[in-house]
PDB file of C-alpha atoms in Angstrom:
ATOM      1  CA  MET A  28      -0.040   0.031   0.036  1.00 76.00           C
ATOM      2  CA  GLU A  29       0.997   3.488  -0.626  1.00 91.00           C
ATOM      3  CA  ILE A  30       1.694   5.890   2.168  1.00 94.00           C
ATOM      4  CA  THR A  31       0.456   9.485   1.535  1.00 94.00           C
ATOM      5  CA  TYR A  32       0.593  12.602   3.558  1.00 95.00           C
ATOM      6  CA  ARG A  33      -1.671  15.580   4.005  1.00 96.00           C
ATOM      7  CA  LYS A  34      -2.415  18.389   6.221  1.00 97.00           C
ATOM      8  CA  MET A  35      -3.676  17.558   9.733  1.00 98.00           C
ATOM      9  CA  THR A  36      -7.352  17.693  10.289  1.00 97.00           C
ATOM     10  CA  ARG A  37      -9.328  17.687  13.641  1.00 98.00           C
ATOM     11  CA  ALA A  38     -10.211  14.011  12.868  1.00 97.00           C
ATOM     12  CA  ASP A  39      -6.564  13.267  13.275  1.00 98.00           C
ATOM     13  CA  PHE A  40      -6.335  14.639  16.756  1.00 98.00           C
ATOM     14  CA  ASP A  41      -6.214  11.297  18.805  1.00 98.00           C
ATOM     15  CA  ASP A  42      -4.010   9.499  16.375  1.00 98.00           C
ATOM     16  CA  VAL A  43      -1.378  12.325  16.349  1.00 98.00           C
ATOM     17  CA  LEU A  44      -1.627  12.721  20.186  1.00 98.00           C
ATOM     18  CA  ASP A  45      -0.864   8.991  20.598  1.00 97.00           C
ATOM     19  CA  MET A  46       2.126   9.184  18.277  1.00 96.00           C
ATOM     20  CA  MET A  47       3.465  12.206  20.053  1.00 96.00           C
ATOM     21  CA  ARG A  48       3.247  10.410  23.430  1.00 95.00           C
ATOM     22  CA  THR A  49       5.232   7.469  21.881  1.00 93.00           C
ATOM     23  CA  PHE A  50       7.729   9.852  20.071  1.00 92.00           C
ATOM     24  CA  TYR A  51       8.405  11.946  23.075  1.00 90.00           C
ATOM     25  CA  THR A  52       9.046   9.212  25.472  1.00 89.00           C
ATOM     26  CA  SER A  53      11.542   7.481  23.061  1.00 85.00           C
ATOM     27  CA  PRO A  54      15.307   7.721  22.777  1.00 80.00           C
ATOM     28  CA  ALA A  55      14.845   9.709  19.499  1.00 81.00           C
ATOM     29  CA  VAL A  56      14.032  12.804  21.710  1.00 82.00           C
ATOM     30  CA  ALA A  57      16.137  14.217  24.559  1.00 78.00           C
ATOM     31  CA  THR A  58      13.478  16.120  26.440  1.00 78.00           C
ATOM     32  CA  ASP A  59       9.884  14.966  27.459  1.00 78.00           C
ATOM     33  CA  GLY A  60       6.850  16.995  26.513  1.00 84.00           C
ATOM     34  CA  SER A  61       3.639  16.745  28.574  1.00 91.00           C
ATOM     35  CA  GLU A  62       0.039  15.994  27.598  1.00 93.00           C
ATOM     36  CA  GLU A  63      -0.769  19.756  27.907  1.00 96.00           C
ATOM     37  CA  ILE A  64       2.205  20.674  25.264  1.00 94.00           C
ATOM     38  CA  TYR A  65       0.948  17.726  22.843  1.00 96.00           C
ATOM     39  CA  ARG A  66      -2.442  18.794  22.892  1.00 97.00           C
ATOM     40  CA  ALA A  67      -1.505  22.602  22.575  1.00 97.00           C
ATOM     41  CA  ASP A  68       0.625  21.678  19.528  1.00 97.00           C
ATOM     42  CA  ILE A  69      -1.980  19.800  17.643  1.00 98.00           C
ATOM     43  CA  GLU A  70      -4.413  22.665  18.432  1.00 98.00           C
ATOM     44  CA  ALA A  71      -1.814  25.194  16.797  1.00 98.00           C
ATOM     45  CA  CYS A  72      -1.568  22.981  13.751  1.00 97.00           C
ATOM     46  CA  LEU A  73      -5.372  23.106  13.493  1.00 98.00           C
ATOM     47  CA  ASP A  74      -5.644  26.925  14.079  1.00 98.00           C
ATOM     48  CA  PRO A  75      -5.630  28.658  10.475  1.00 96.00           C
ATOM     49  CA  GLU A  76      -3.946  31.697  12.280  1.00 97.00           C
ATOM     50  CA  SER A  77      -1.022  29.660  13.585  1.00 98.00           C
ATOM     51  CA  PRO A  78       2.267  29.399  11.566  1.00 97.00           C
ATOM     52  CA  LEU A  79       2.642  25.813  12.901  1.00 97.00           C
ATOM     53  CA  THR A  80       1.660  23.160  10.241  1.00 98.00           C
ATOM     54  CA  GLY A  81       0.860  19.797  10.971  1.00 98.00           C
ATOM     55  CA  TYR A  82       0.988  16.773   8.430  1.00 98.00           C
ATOM     56  CA  VAL A  83      -0.167  13.101   8.851  1.00 98.00           C
ATOM     57  CA  PHE A  84       1.048  10.110   6.953  1.00 97.00           C
ATOM     58  CA  THR A  85      -1.634   7.685   6.117  1.00 97.00           C
ATOM     59  CA  GLU A  86      -1.855   4.254   4.764  1.00 95.00           C
ATOM     60  CA  ALA A  87      -5.203   2.765   3.945  1.00 92.00           C
ATOM     61  CA  GLU A  88      -6.687   5.531   5.989  1.00 90.00           C
ATOM     62  CA  THR A  89      -4.571   4.561   8.957  1.00 95.00           C
ATOM     63  CA  CYS A  90      -2.499   7.209  10.478  1.00 97.00           C
ATOM     64  CA  VAL A  91       1.122   6.132  10.537  1.00 97.00           C
ATOM     65  CA  GLY A  92       3.152   9.156  11.212  1.00 97.00           C
ATOM     66  CA  TYR A  93       3.056  12.986  11.395  1.00 97.00           C
ATOM     67  CA  ALA A  94       5.208  15.942  10.918  1.00 98.00           C
ATOM     68  CA  LEU A  95       5.226  19.597  12.314  1.00 98.00           C
ATOM     69  CA  THR A  96       6.831  22.443  10.407  1.00 98.00           C
ATOM     70  CA  TYR A  97       7.101  26.061  11.239  1.00 96.00           C
ATOM     71  CA  PRO A  98       8.429  28.964   9.180  1.00 97.00           C
ATOM     72  CA  GLY A  99      11.284  31.118  10.263  1.00 96.00           C
ATOM     73  CA  PHE A 100      14.216  33.020   9.062  1.00 96.00           C
ATOM     74  CA  ALA A 101      17.960  32.372   9.178  1.00 91.00           C
ATOM     75  CA  THR A 102      19.976  35.498   9.392  1.00 93.00           C
ATOM     76  CA  GLU A 103      23.178  33.837   8.962  1.00 88.00           C
ATOM     77  CA  TYR A 104      22.229  32.338   5.582  1.00 90.00           C
ATOM     78  CA  GLY A 105      20.044  35.434   4.583  1.00 94.00           C
ATOM     79  CA  ARG A 106      17.094  33.428   3.814  1.00 95.00           C
ATOM     80  CA  PRO A 107      13.768  31.924   5.153  1.00 97.00           C
ATOM     81  CA  CYS A 108      13.811  28.720   6.778  1.00 97.00           C
ATOM     82  CA  VAL A 109      11.465  25.896   7.584  1.00 97.00           C
ATOM     83  CA  TRP A 110      11.867  24.290  10.952  1.00 96.00           C
ATOM     84  CA  ILE A 111      10.884  20.562  10.930  1.00 97.00           C
ATOM     85  CA  GLU A 112       9.983  20.462  14.447  1.00 94.00           C
ATOM     86  CA  ASP A 113       8.717  16.889  14.426  1.00 95.00           C
ATOM     87  CA  LEU A 114       8.997  13.882  11.952  1.00 96.00           C
ATOM     88  CA  TYR A 115       7.649  10.684  13.338  1.00 95.00           C
ATOM     89  CA  LEU A 116       6.898   7.411  11.577  1.00 96.00           C
ATOM     90  CA  THR A 117       5.650   4.341  13.317  1.00 95.00           C
ATOM     91  CA  SER A 118       8.212   1.586  13.353  1.00 93.00           C
ATOM     92  CA  GLU A 119       6.458  -0.425  10.798  1.00 93.00           C
ATOM     93  CA  THR A 120       6.687   2.515   8.377  1.00 94.00           C
ATOM     94  CA  ARG A 121      10.180   3.465   8.883  1.00 93.00           C
ATOM     95  CA  GLY A 122      12.560   2.309   6.094  1.00 92.00           C
ATOM     96  CA  ARG A 123      10.074   2.622   3.324  1.00 94.00           C
ATOM     97  CA  GLY A 124      11.186   5.920   1.781  1.00 94.00           C
ATOM     98  CA  VAL A 125       8.407   8.017   3.382  1.00 95.00           C
ATOM     99  CA  GLY A 126      10.641  10.391   5.251  1.00 95.00           C
ATOM    100  CA  ARG A 127      12.835  10.743   2.298  1.00 95.00           C
ATOM    101  CA  ARG A 128       9.834  11.724  -0.030  1.00 95.00           C
ATOM    102  CA  PHE A 129       8.369  14.066   2.616  1.00 96.00           C
ATOM    103  CA  LEU A 130      11.824  15.914   2.927  1.00 97.00           C
ATOM    104  CA  THR A 131      12.399  16.063  -0.741  1.00 96.00           C
ATOM    105  CA  GLU A 132       8.831  17.384  -1.402  1.00 95.00           C
ATOM    106  CA  LEU A 133       9.030  19.919   1.561  1.00 97.00           C
ATOM    107  CA  ALA A 134      12.328  21.245  -0.116  1.00 96.00           C
ATOM    108  CA  ALA A 135      10.811  21.509  -3.582  1.00 96.00           C
ATOM    109  CA  ALA A 136       7.956  23.325  -1.957  1.00 96.00           C
ATOM    110  CA  ASN A 137      10.292  25.765  -0.378  1.00 96.00           C
ATOM    111  CA  PRO A 138      12.967  26.211  -2.874  1.00 95.00           C
ATOM    112  CA  ASN A 139      14.364  29.445  -1.433  1.00 94.00           C
ATOM    113  CA  ALA A 140      14.205  28.271   2.265  1.00 96.00           C
ATOM    114  CA  LEU A 141      16.807  26.518   4.418  1.00 95.00           C
ATOM    115  CA  LEU A 142      15.379  23.215   5.940  1.00 97.00           C
ATOM    116  CA  ARG A 143      16.329  22.912   9.602  1.00 95.00           C
ATOM    117  CA  LEU A 144      15.792  20.288  12.132  1.00 94.00           C
ATOM    118  CA  GLU A 145      17.261  18.671  15.361  1.00 90.00           C
ATOM    119  CA  ALA A 146      18.341  15.075  15.952  1.00 89.00           C
ATOM    120  CA  GLU A 147      19.686  12.820  18.598  1.00 86.00           C
ATOM    121  CA  GLU A 148      23.099  11.549  17.401  1.00 85.00           C
ATOM    122  CA  GLU A 149      21.913   8.246  18.907  1.00 85.00           C
ATOM    123  CA  ASN A 150      19.129   8.210  16.454  1.00 88.00           C
ATOM    124  CA  ARG A 151      21.417   6.714  13.730  1.00 90.00           C
ATOM    125  CA  PRO A 152      18.491   5.782  11.113  1.00 90.00           C
ATOM    126  CA  ALA A 153      17.127   9.260  11.150  1.00 91.00           C
ATOM    127  CA  VAL A 154      20.461  10.993  11.091  1.00 92.00           C
ATOM    128  CA  HIS A 155      21.379   8.782   8.221  1.00 93.00           C
ATOM    129  CA  LEU A 156      18.127   9.687   6.441  1.00 93.00           C
ATOM    130  CA  TYR A 157      18.854  13.372   6.860  1.00 94.00           C
ATOM    131  CA  ARG A 158      22.345  13.177   5.527  1.00 94.00           C
ATOM    132  CA  SER A 159      21.380  11.115   2.541  1.00 94.00           C
ATOM    133  CA  VAL A 160      18.789  14.065   1.633  1.00 95.00           C
ATOM    134  CA  GLY A 161      21.410  16.789   1.903  1.00 94.00           C
ATOM    135  CA  PHE A 162      21.228  18.045   5.639  1.00 95.00           C
ATOM    136  CA  THR A 163      24.638  18.695   6.981  1.00 93.00           C
ATOM    137  CA  GLU A 164      25.534  19.191  10.756  1.00 91.00           C
ATOM    138  CA  VAL A 165      26.312  22.705  12.114  1.00 88.00           C
ATOM    139  CA  PRO A 166      28.582  23.361  15.036  1.00 84.00           C
ATOM    140  CA  TYR A 167      25.835  25.044  17.205  1.00 80.00           C
ATOM    141  CA  LEU A 168      25.306  25.029  20.865  1.00 82.00           C
ATOM    142  CA  GLU A 169      21.694  25.182  21.539  1.00 79.00           C
ATOM    143  CA  LEU A 170      20.659  27.234  24.415  1.00 82.00           C
ATOM    144  CA  TRP A 171      17.056  27.802  25.700  1.00 79.00           C
ATOM    145  CA  LYS A 172      15.182  29.709  28.578  1.00 87.00           C
ATOM    146  CA  LEU A 173      11.708  29.073  29.661  1.00 81.00           C
TER     147      LEU A 173
END
């Protein structure tokens, strides 16, 4: 069966929420989220006024993954950027070219933008995918304040 992706709808809420719970408690992510954050993120994806865009990956009408993207600007590169905040596929879906196709099509839809994302070094399959579609590591120290 072919896996397709589309923008998230309200009907996807519970499926995406379940996948976020799995993703954010896995070794692929260094920090945990919370139920409140997951729900707020999904609501932001569904809000037409929000810059956060949510996508769901489906196979035979079953949700098998999701992605969140956010527009920004990269002064050091002098161009817009698209942050890929989340990219999650169920374990049964990984390795089938879905992430590669999504990243390739996202780049084609944003030809003047720099695509940015974060990954845990230990998540070797994801890092391999990102490198294989042209992502390179940058020597940044990430800092944040709540």
